[in-house]
């Protein structure tokens, strides 16, 4: 009887640990974008390792997205790697201090344009810890360390709803993304019109709402797994008790 009970507890603990791990991946948001649209992508990085901290994050930029700007992040520096055509191929962030503890996470934001023919956008990330360990988030969706995947769907073909038509330049895309900076951030020295600022504010609100919805869907997975684990454990415990009484 004791062996059965111990087995049930072990099974429950294992499933709960898997539920926690399912929500601790490096991910990129939003999970769905429109082809040809200008977007602000958020890279969410949780720190997972015990006794060490996350001190670096490198994200490779898919060729189906043209990233042009990065939002400054307090306590972190960033640098670009570029392809032969000068487009950004990766962004690396490095902590200026101790980095992220196991119970902490942070977010980095990128702005740019989704290609007109983009479909499945795969973001590969490399997370560096202070002890030198590098975790590669580059696997398939069902892998232990999956790359984050964003789906591009057909757009309107005229405008992305952020005040930019298909004929807009990449620099205009970056200008749109600047409107998503934290409240109180000063206007760019390049100068943006009041109308453009209003459009950008609306875009930021829209992006925040979309991200919140995606977060809600993603964060429900650990809860579902936890409930399933509790149900299985309860059923196993009842079965063990019944069998024990029969033997008695």
Short mmCIF file of the C-alpha atoms (twelve columns), coordinates in Angstrom:
data_MODEL
# 
_entry.id   MODEL 
# 
loop_
_atom_site.group_PDB 
_atom_site.id 
_atom_site.type_symbol 
_atom_site.label_atom_id 
_atom_site.label_alt_id 
_atom_site.label_comp_id 
_atom_site.label_asym_id 
_atom_site.label_seq_id 
_atom_site.Cartn_x 
_atom_site.Cartn_y 
_atom_site.Cartn_z 
_atom_site.pdbx_PDB_model_num 
ATOM 1   C CA . UNK A 1   0.000  0.000  0.000   1 
ATOM 2   C CA . UNK A 2   2.790  2.392  0.905   1 
ATOM 3   C CA . UNK A 3   4.598  1.601  -2.348  1 
ATOM 4   C CA . UNK A 4   1.480  2.392  -4.392  1 
ATOM 5   C CA . UNK A 5   0.912  5.676  -2.568  1 
ATOM 6   C CA . UNK A 6   4.545  6.672  -3.066  1 
ATOM 7   C CA . UNK A 7   4.245  5.880  -6.776  1 
ATOM 8   C CA . UNK A 8   1.158  8.071  -7.095  1 
ATOM 9   C CA . UNK A 9   2.906  10.974 -5.389  1 
ATOM 10  C CA . UNK A 10  5.943  10.566 -7.645  1 
ATOM 11  C CA . UNK A 11  3.752  10.553 -10.763 1 
ATOM 12  C CA . UNK A 12  1.916  13.665 -9.612  1 
ATOM 13  C CA . UNK A 13  5.161  15.506 -8.933  1 
ATOM 14  C CA . UNK A 14  6.547  14.623 -12.362 1 
ATOM 15  C CA . UNK A 15  3.453  15.853 -14.200 1 
ATOM 16  C CA . UNK A 16  3.396  19.097 -12.231 1 
ATOM 17  C CA . UNK A 17  7.050  19.664 -13.090 1 
ATOM 18  C CA . UNK A 18  6.235  19.189 -16.781 1 
ATOM 19  C CA . UNK A 19  3.408  21.692 -16.473 1 
ATOM 20  C CA . UNK A 20  5.809  24.262 -15.065 1 
ATOM 21  C CA . UNK A 21  8.340  23.630 -17.804 1 
ATOM 22  C CA . UNK A 22  5.713  24.100 -20.507 1 
ATOM 23  C CA . UNK A 23  5.334  27.760 -19.560 1 
ATOM 24  C CA . UNK A 24  9.060  28.505 -19.176 1 
ATOM 25  C CA . UNK A 25  10.183 28.533 -22.802 1 
ATOM 26  C CA . UNK A 26  11.714 31.511 -24.572 1 
ATOM 27  C CA . UNK A 27  8.860  32.742 -26.761 1 
ATOM 28  C CA . UNK A 28  8.149  35.455 -29.321 1 
ATOM 29  C CA . UNK A 29  4.825  37.314 -29.460 1 
ATOM 30  C CA . UNK A 30  2.359  37.881 -31.062 1 
ATOM 31  C CA . UNK A 31  1.746  34.357 -32.271 1 
ATOM 32  C CA . UNK A 32  -0.094 35.509 -35.402 1 
ATOM 33  C CA . UNK A 33  0.662  38.443 -37.709 1 
ATOM 34  C CA . UNK A 34  -0.447 39.642 -41.138 1 
ATOM 35  C CA . UNK A 35  1.685  39.316 -44.231 1 
ATOM 36  C CA . UNK A 36  3.107  42.690 -45.239 1 
ATOM 37  C CA . UNK A 37  2.333  44.265 -41.853 1 
ATOM 38  C CA . UNK A 38  4.579  46.280 -39.553 1 
ATOM 39  C CA . UNK A 39  4.849  44.641 -36.168 1 
ATOM 40  C CA . UNK A 40  6.418  44.965 -32.748 1 
ATOM 41  C CA . UNK A 41  7.665  41.538 -31.673 1 
ATOM 42  C CA . UNK A 42  8.183  40.773 -27.983 1 
ATOM 43  C CA . UNK A 43  10.815 38.221 -26.963 1 
ATOM 44  C CA . UNK A 44  9.960  36.816 -23.531 1 
ATOM 45  C CA . UNK A 45  12.850 35.244 -21.628 1 
ATOM 46  C CA . UNK A 46  12.345 33.354 -18.337 1 
ATOM 47  C CA . UNK A 47  15.385 32.257 -16.324 1 
ATOM 48  C CA . UNK A 48  15.188 28.572 -15.363 1 
ATOM 49  C CA . UNK A 49  18.509 27.291 -14.035 1 
ATOM 50  C CA . UNK A 50  19.175 26.896 -10.297 1 
ATOM 51  C CA . UNK A 51  22.217 28.639 -8.806  1 
ATOM 52  C CA . UNK A 52  22.988 30.731 -11.898 1 
ATOM 53  C CA . UNK A 53  21.537 33.695 -13.776 1 
ATOM 54  C CA . UNK A 54  20.629 34.539 -17.359 1 
ATOM 55  C CA . UNK A 55  23.218 37.037 -18.595 1 
ATOM 56  C CA . UNK A 56  22.778 36.887 -22.359 1 
ATOM 57  C CA . UNK A 57  20.167 36.251 -25.039 1 
ATOM 58  C CA . UNK A 58  20.747 35.977 -28.779 1 
ATOM 59  C CA . UNK A 59  17.835 35.808 -31.216 1 
ATOM 60  C CA . UNK A 60  18.285 35.028 -34.907 1 
ATOM 61  C CA . UNK A 61  16.031 37.049 -37.194 1 
ATOM 62  C CA . UNK A 62  14.088 34.970 -39.740 1 
ATOM 63  C CA . UNK A 63  14.556 36.043 -43.355 1 
ATOM 64  C CA . UNK A 64  10.786 36.441 -43.633 1 
ATOM 65  C CA . UNK A 65  10.946 39.433 -41.261 1 
ATOM 66  C CA . UNK A 66  12.920 42.649 -41.754 1 
ATOM 67  C CA . UNK A 67  13.741 43.937 -38.259 1 
ATOM 68  C CA . UNK A 68  14.977 47.535 -38.260 1 
ATOM 69  C CA . UNK A 69  14.930 48.720 -34.640 1 
ATOM 70  C CA . UNK A 70  15.228 47.502 -31.061 1 
ATOM 71  C CA . UNK A 71  13.670 49.098 -28.010 1 
ATOM 72  C CA . UNK A 72  16.353 50.078 -25.444 1 
ATOM 73  C CA . UNK A 73  16.279 47.906 -22.326 1 
ATOM 74  C CA . UNK A 74  17.465 49.256 -18.993 1 
ATOM 75  C CA . UNK A 75  20.269 47.124 -17.553 1 
ATOM 76  C CA . UNK A 76  21.005 45.456 -20.896 1 
ATOM 77  C CA . UNK A 77  23.097 46.311 -23.941 1 
ATOM 78  C CA . UNK A 78  22.390 45.027 -27.441 1 
ATOM 79  C CA . UNK A 79  24.264 44.556 -30.692 1 
ATOM 80  C CA . UNK A 80  23.356 43.502 -34.225 1 
ATOM 81  C CA . UNK A 81  24.764 41.034 -36.693 1 
ATOM 82  C CA . UNK A 82  24.002 41.802 -40.341 1 
ATOM 83  C CA . UNK A 83  23.784 39.901 -43.596 1 
ATOM 84  C CA . UNK A 84  25.628 40.890 -46.769 1 
ATOM 85  C CA . UNK A 85  22.668 43.069 -47.782 1 
ATOM 86  C CA . UNK A 86  22.872 44.906 -44.411 1 
ATOM 87  C CA . UNK A 87  19.604 43.482 -43.064 1 
ATOM 88  C CA . UNK A 88  19.762 42.417 -39.409 1 
ATOM 89  C CA . UNK A 89  20.388 38.679 -39.012 1 
ATOM 90  C CA . UNK A 90  20.508 38.504 -35.210 1 
ATOM 91  C CA . UNK A 91  20.227 40.597 -32.067 1 
ATOM 92  C CA . UNK A 92  22.202 39.854 -28.895 1 
ATOM 93  C CA . UNK A 93  21.358 41.296 -25.480 1 
ATOM 94  C CA . UNK A 94  23.892 41.249 -22.637 1 
ATOM 95  C CA . UNK A 95  23.132 42.012 -18.990 1 
ATOM 96  C CA . UNK A 96  25.125 44.855 -17.460 1 
ATOM 97  C CA . UNK A 97  24.571 43.483 -13.960 1 
ATOM 98  C CA . UNK A 98  23.928 40.063 -12.442 1 
ATOM 99  C CA . UNK A 99  21.211 39.087 -14.910 1 
ATOM 100 C CA . UNK A 100 17.978 37.197 -14.253 1 
ATOM 101 C CA . UNK A 101 17.461 34.884 -11.290 1 
ATOM 102 C CA . UNK A 102 15.498 31.638 -11.621 1 
ATOM 103 C CA . UNK A 103 12.295 33.318 -10.423 1 
ATOM 104 C CA . UNK A 104 12.590 36.210 -12.892 1 
ATOM 105 C CA . UNK A 105 11.888 36.932 -16.538 1 
ATOM 106 C CA . UNK A 106 12.182 39.885 -18.887 1 
ATOM 107 C CA . UNK A 107 11.016 40.982 -22.342 1 
ATOM 108 C CA . UNK A 108 12.839 42.510 -25.307 1 
ATOM 109 C CA . UNK A 109 11.067 44.274 -28.159 1 
ATOM 110 C CA . UNK A 110 11.881 44.445 -31.865 1 
ATOM 111 C CA . UNK A 111 10.145 46.297 -34.681 1 
ATOM 112 C CA . UNK A 112 10.027 45.593 -38.377 1 
ATOM 113 C CA . UNK A 113 8.042  44.442 -41.383 1 
ATOM 114 C CA . UNK A 114 6.687  40.978 -42.146 1 
ATOM 115 C CA . UNK A 115 7.382  39.887 -45.728 1 
ATOM 116 C CA . UNK A 116 4.444  39.694 -48.128 1 
ATOM 117 C CA . UNK A 117 4.953  35.949 -48.653 1 
ATOM 118 C CA . UNK A 118 5.782  34.983 -45.057 1 
ATOM 119 C CA . UNK A 119 4.016  31.919 -43.661 1 
ATOM 120 C CA . UNK A 120 5.678  30.155 -40.726 1 
ATOM 121 C CA . UNK A 121 8.153  32.427 -38.948 1 
ATOM 122 C CA . UNK A 122 10.623 30.487 -36.794 1 
ATOM 123 C CA . UNK A 123 12.562 32.418 -34.142 1 
ATOM 124 C CA . UNK A 124 15.638 30.635 -32.767 1 
ATOM 125 C CA . UNK A 125 17.063 31.823 -29.454 1 
ATOM 126 C CA . UNK A 126 20.222 31.107 -27.472 1 
ATOM 127 C CA . UNK A 127 20.110 31.752 -23.718 1 
ATOM 128 C CA . UNK A 128 23.430 32.169 -21.885 1 
ATOM 129 C CA . UNK A 129 23.833 31.679 -18.127 1 
ATOM 130 C CA . UNK A 130 26.494 33.100 -15.840 1 
ATOM 131 C CA . UNK A 131 28.064 29.652 -15.374 1 
ATOM 132 C CA . UNK A 132 28.731 29.458 -19.120 1 
ATOM 133 C CA . UNK A 133 25.844 27.163 -20.019 1 
ATOM 134 C CA . UNK A 134 24.028 27.991 -23.275 1 
ATOM 135 C CA . UNK A 135 20.477 26.732 -23.778 1 
ATOM 136 C CA . UNK A 136 19.513 26.533 -27.445 1 
ATOM 137 C CA . UNK A 137 15.836 27.147 -28.147 1 
ATOM 138 C CA . UNK A 138 15.986 25.878 -31.727 1 
ATOM 139 C CA . UNK A 139 14.029 22.600 -31.766 1 
ATOM 140 C CA . UNK A 140 10.747 21.505 -33.329 1 
ATOM 141 C CA . UNK A 141 7.469  22.503 -31.604 1 
ATOM 142 C CA . UNK A 142 7.324  19.187 -29.697 1 
ATOM 143 C CA . UNK A 143 10.982 19.269 -28.614 1 
ATOM 144 C CA . UNK A 144 12.195 19.929 -25.069 1 
ATOM 145 C CA . UNK A 145 13.767 23.188 -26.240 1 
ATOM 146 C CA . UNK A 146 11.513 24.373 -29.092 1 
ATOM 147 C CA . UNK A 147 12.056 27.439 -31.224 1 
ATOM 148 C CA . UNK A 148 9.230  29.956 -31.000 1 
ATOM 149 C CA . UNK A 149 6.908  29.960 -34.011 1 
ATOM 150 C CA . UNK A 150 4.788  32.845 -35.312 1 
ATOM 151 C CA . UNK A 151 2.217  32.317 -38.062 1 
ATOM 152 C CA . UNK A 152 1.738  34.892 -40.832 1 
ATOM 153 C CA . UNK A 153 -1.715 35.061 -42.415 1 
ATOM 154 C CA . UNK A 154 -2.854 36.969 -45.522 1 
ATOM 155 C CA . UNK A 155 -3.316 40.696 -44.896 1 
ATOM 156 C CA . UNK A 156 -5.497 43.309 -46.574 1 
ATOM 157 C CA . UNK A 157 -2.888 44.092 -49.238 1 
ATOM 158 C CA . UNK A 158 -3.334 47.845 -48.652 1 
ATOM 159 C CA . UNK A 159 -2.615 48.721 -45.056 1 
ATOM 160 C CA . UNK A 160 -1.774 46.977 -41.818 1 
ATOM 161 C CA . UNK A 161 -4.095 49.193 -39.814 1 
ATOM 162 C CA . UNK A 162 -1.165 51.132 -38.299 1 
ATOM 163 C CA . UNK A 163 -1.275 53.959 -40.779 1 
ATOM 164 C CA . UNK A 164 1.149  52.428 -43.305 1 
ATOM 165 C CA . UNK A 165 0.291  51.187 -46.803 1 
ATOM 166 C CA . UNK A 166 2.110  48.503 -48.733 1 
ATOM 167 C CA . UNK A 167 4.177  51.150 -50.481 1 
ATOM 168 C CA . UNK A 168 5.710  52.386 -47.220 1 
ATOM 169 C CA . UNK A 169 9.450  52.097 -46.674 1 
ATOM 170 C CA . UNK A 170 11.227 50.078 -44.001 1 
ATOM 171 C CA . UNK A 171 12.105 53.262 -42.171 1 
ATOM 172 C CA . UNK A 172 8.401  54.081 -41.899 1 
ATOM 173 C CA . UNK A 173 7.904  50.680 -40.309 1 
ATOM 174 C CA . UNK A 174 10.457 51.518 -37.657 1 
ATOM 175 C CA . UNK A 175 8.721  54.836 -37.058 1 
ATOM 176 C CA . UNK A 176 5.456  53.047 -36.443 1 
ATOM 177 C CA . UNK A 177 7.080  50.717 -33.946 1 
ATOM 178 C CA . UNK A 178 8.506  53.627 -31.953 1 
ATOM 179 C CA . UNK A 179 4.949  54.456 -30.913 1 
ATOM 180 C CA . UNK A 180 4.959  51.277 -28.848 1 
ATOM 181 C CA . UNK A 181 7.677  52.535 -26.488 1 
ATOM 182 C CA . UNK A 182 6.834  52.873 -22.770 1 
ATOM 183 C CA . UNK A 183 4.686  55.793 -21.709 1 
ATOM 184 C CA . UNK A 184 6.700  58.956 -21.159 1 
ATOM 185 C CA . UNK A 185 9.408  58.150 -23.697 1 
ATOM 186 C CA . UNK A 186 10.423 61.271 -25.580 1 
ATOM 187 C CA . UNK A 187 9.754  61.693 -29.279 1 
ATOM 188 C CA . UNK A 188 12.455 60.571 -31.708 1 
ATOM 189 C CA . UNK A 189 14.940 63.161 -32.933 1 
ATOM 190 C CA . UNK A 190 13.945 62.182 -36.447 1 
ATOM 191 C CA . UNK A 191 10.629 63.865 -35.805 1 
ATOM 192 C CA . UNK A 192 7.206  62.319 -36.065 1 
ATOM 193 C CA . UNK A 193 3.968  64.150 -36.780 1 
ATOM 194 C CA . UNK A 194 1.155  64.357 -34.271 1 
ATOM 195 C CA . UNK A 195 -1.013 62.266 -36.573 1 
ATOM 196 C CA . UNK A 196 1.674  59.590 -36.789 1 
ATOM 197 C CA . UNK A 197 2.016  59.552 -33.011 1 
ATOM 198 C CA . UNK A 198 -1.732 59.011 -32.685 1 
ATOM 199 C CA . UNK A 199 -1.580 56.115 -35.135 1 
ATOM 200 C CA . UNK A 200 1.337  54.606 -33.235 1 
ATOM 201 C CA . UNK A 201 -0.511 54.876 -29.920 1 
ATOM 202 C CA . UNK A 202 -3.446 52.999 -31.424 1 
ATOM 203 C CA . UNK A 203 -1.065 50.384 -32.801 1 
ATOM 204 C CA . UNK A 204 0.522  49.923 -29.383 1 
ATOM 205 C CA . UNK A 205 -2.875 49.424 -27.758 1 
ATOM 206 C CA . UNK A 206 -3.851 46.925 -30.436 1 
ATOM 207 C CA . UNK A 207 -0.586 45.027 -30.036 1 
ATOM 208 C CA . UNK A 208 -0.910 44.922 -26.249 1 
ATOM 209 C CA . UNK A 209 -4.432 43.544 -26.480 1 
ATOM 210 C CA . UNK A 210 -3.342 40.888 -28.971 1 
ATOM 211 C CA . UNK A 211 -0.376 39.885 -26.809 1 
ATOM 212 C CA . UNK A 212 -2.548 39.657 -23.711 1 
ATOM 213 C CA . UNK A 213 -4.956 37.334 -25.509 1 
ATOM 214 C CA . UNK A 214 -2.128 35.115 -26.687 1 
ATOM 215 C CA . UNK A 215 -0.638 35.024 -23.193 1 
ATOM 216 C CA . UNK A 216 -3.957 33.904 -21.757 1 
ATOM 217 C CA . UNK A 217 -4.178 31.009 -24.209 1 
ATOM 218 C CA . UNK A 218 -0.565 29.932 -23.675 1 
ATOM 219 C CA . UNK A 219 -0.639 30.197 -19.884 1 
ATOM 220 C CA . UNK A 220 -3.690 27.904 -19.664 1 
ATOM 221 C CA . UNK A 221 -1.612 24.855 -20.681 1 
ATOM 222 C CA . UNK A 222 0.129  24.407 -17.295 1 
ATOM 223 C CA . UNK A 223 -3.253 24.700 -15.532 1 
ATOM 224 C CA . UNK A 224 -4.795 22.022 -17.758 1 
ATOM 225 C CA . UNK A 225 -1.837 19.699 -17.171 1 
ATOM 226 C CA . UNK A 226 -1.999 20.292 -13.423 1 
ATOM 227 C CA . UNK A 227 -5.722 19.492 -13.279 1 
ATOM 228 C CA . UNK A 228 -5.181 16.345 -15.338 1 
ATOM 229 C CA . UNK A 229 -2.397 15.277 -12.981 1 
ATOM 230 C CA . UNK A 230 -4.604 15.780 -9.928  1 
ATOM 231 C CA . UNK A 231 -7.429 13.757 -11.481 1 
ATOM 232 C CA . UNK A 232 -5.085 10.886 -12.367 1 
ATOM 233 C CA . UNK A 233 -3.508 10.926 -8.922  1 
ATOM 234 C CA . UNK A 234 -6.887 10.906 -7.193  1 
ATOM 235 C CA . UNK A 235 -8.108 7.990  -9.324  1 
ATOM 236 C CA . UNK A 236 -4.946 6.003  -8.639  1 
ATOM 237 C CA . UNK A 237 -5.201 6.667  -4.909  1 
ATOM 238 C CA . UNK A 238 -8.836 5.513  -4.780  1 
ATOM 239 C CA . UNK A 239 -7.927 2.354  -6.685  1 
ATOM 240 C CA . UNK A 240 -5.075 1.652  -4.282  1 
ATOM 241 C CA . UNK A 241 -7.332 2.097  -1.251  1 
ATOM 242 C CA . UNK A 242 -9.987 -0.232 -2.678  1 
ATOM 243 C CA . UNK A 243 -7.424 -2.907 -3.501  1 
ATOM 244 C CA . UNK A 244 -5.916 -2.579 -0.044  1 
ATOM 245 C CA . UNK A 245 -9.268 -3.152 1.657   1 
ATOM 246 C CA . UNK A 246 -9.971 -6.208 -0.493  1 
ATOM 247 C CA . UNK A 247 -6.655 -7.758 0.500   1 
ATOM 248 C CA . UNK A 248 -7.391 -7.071 4.145   1 
# 
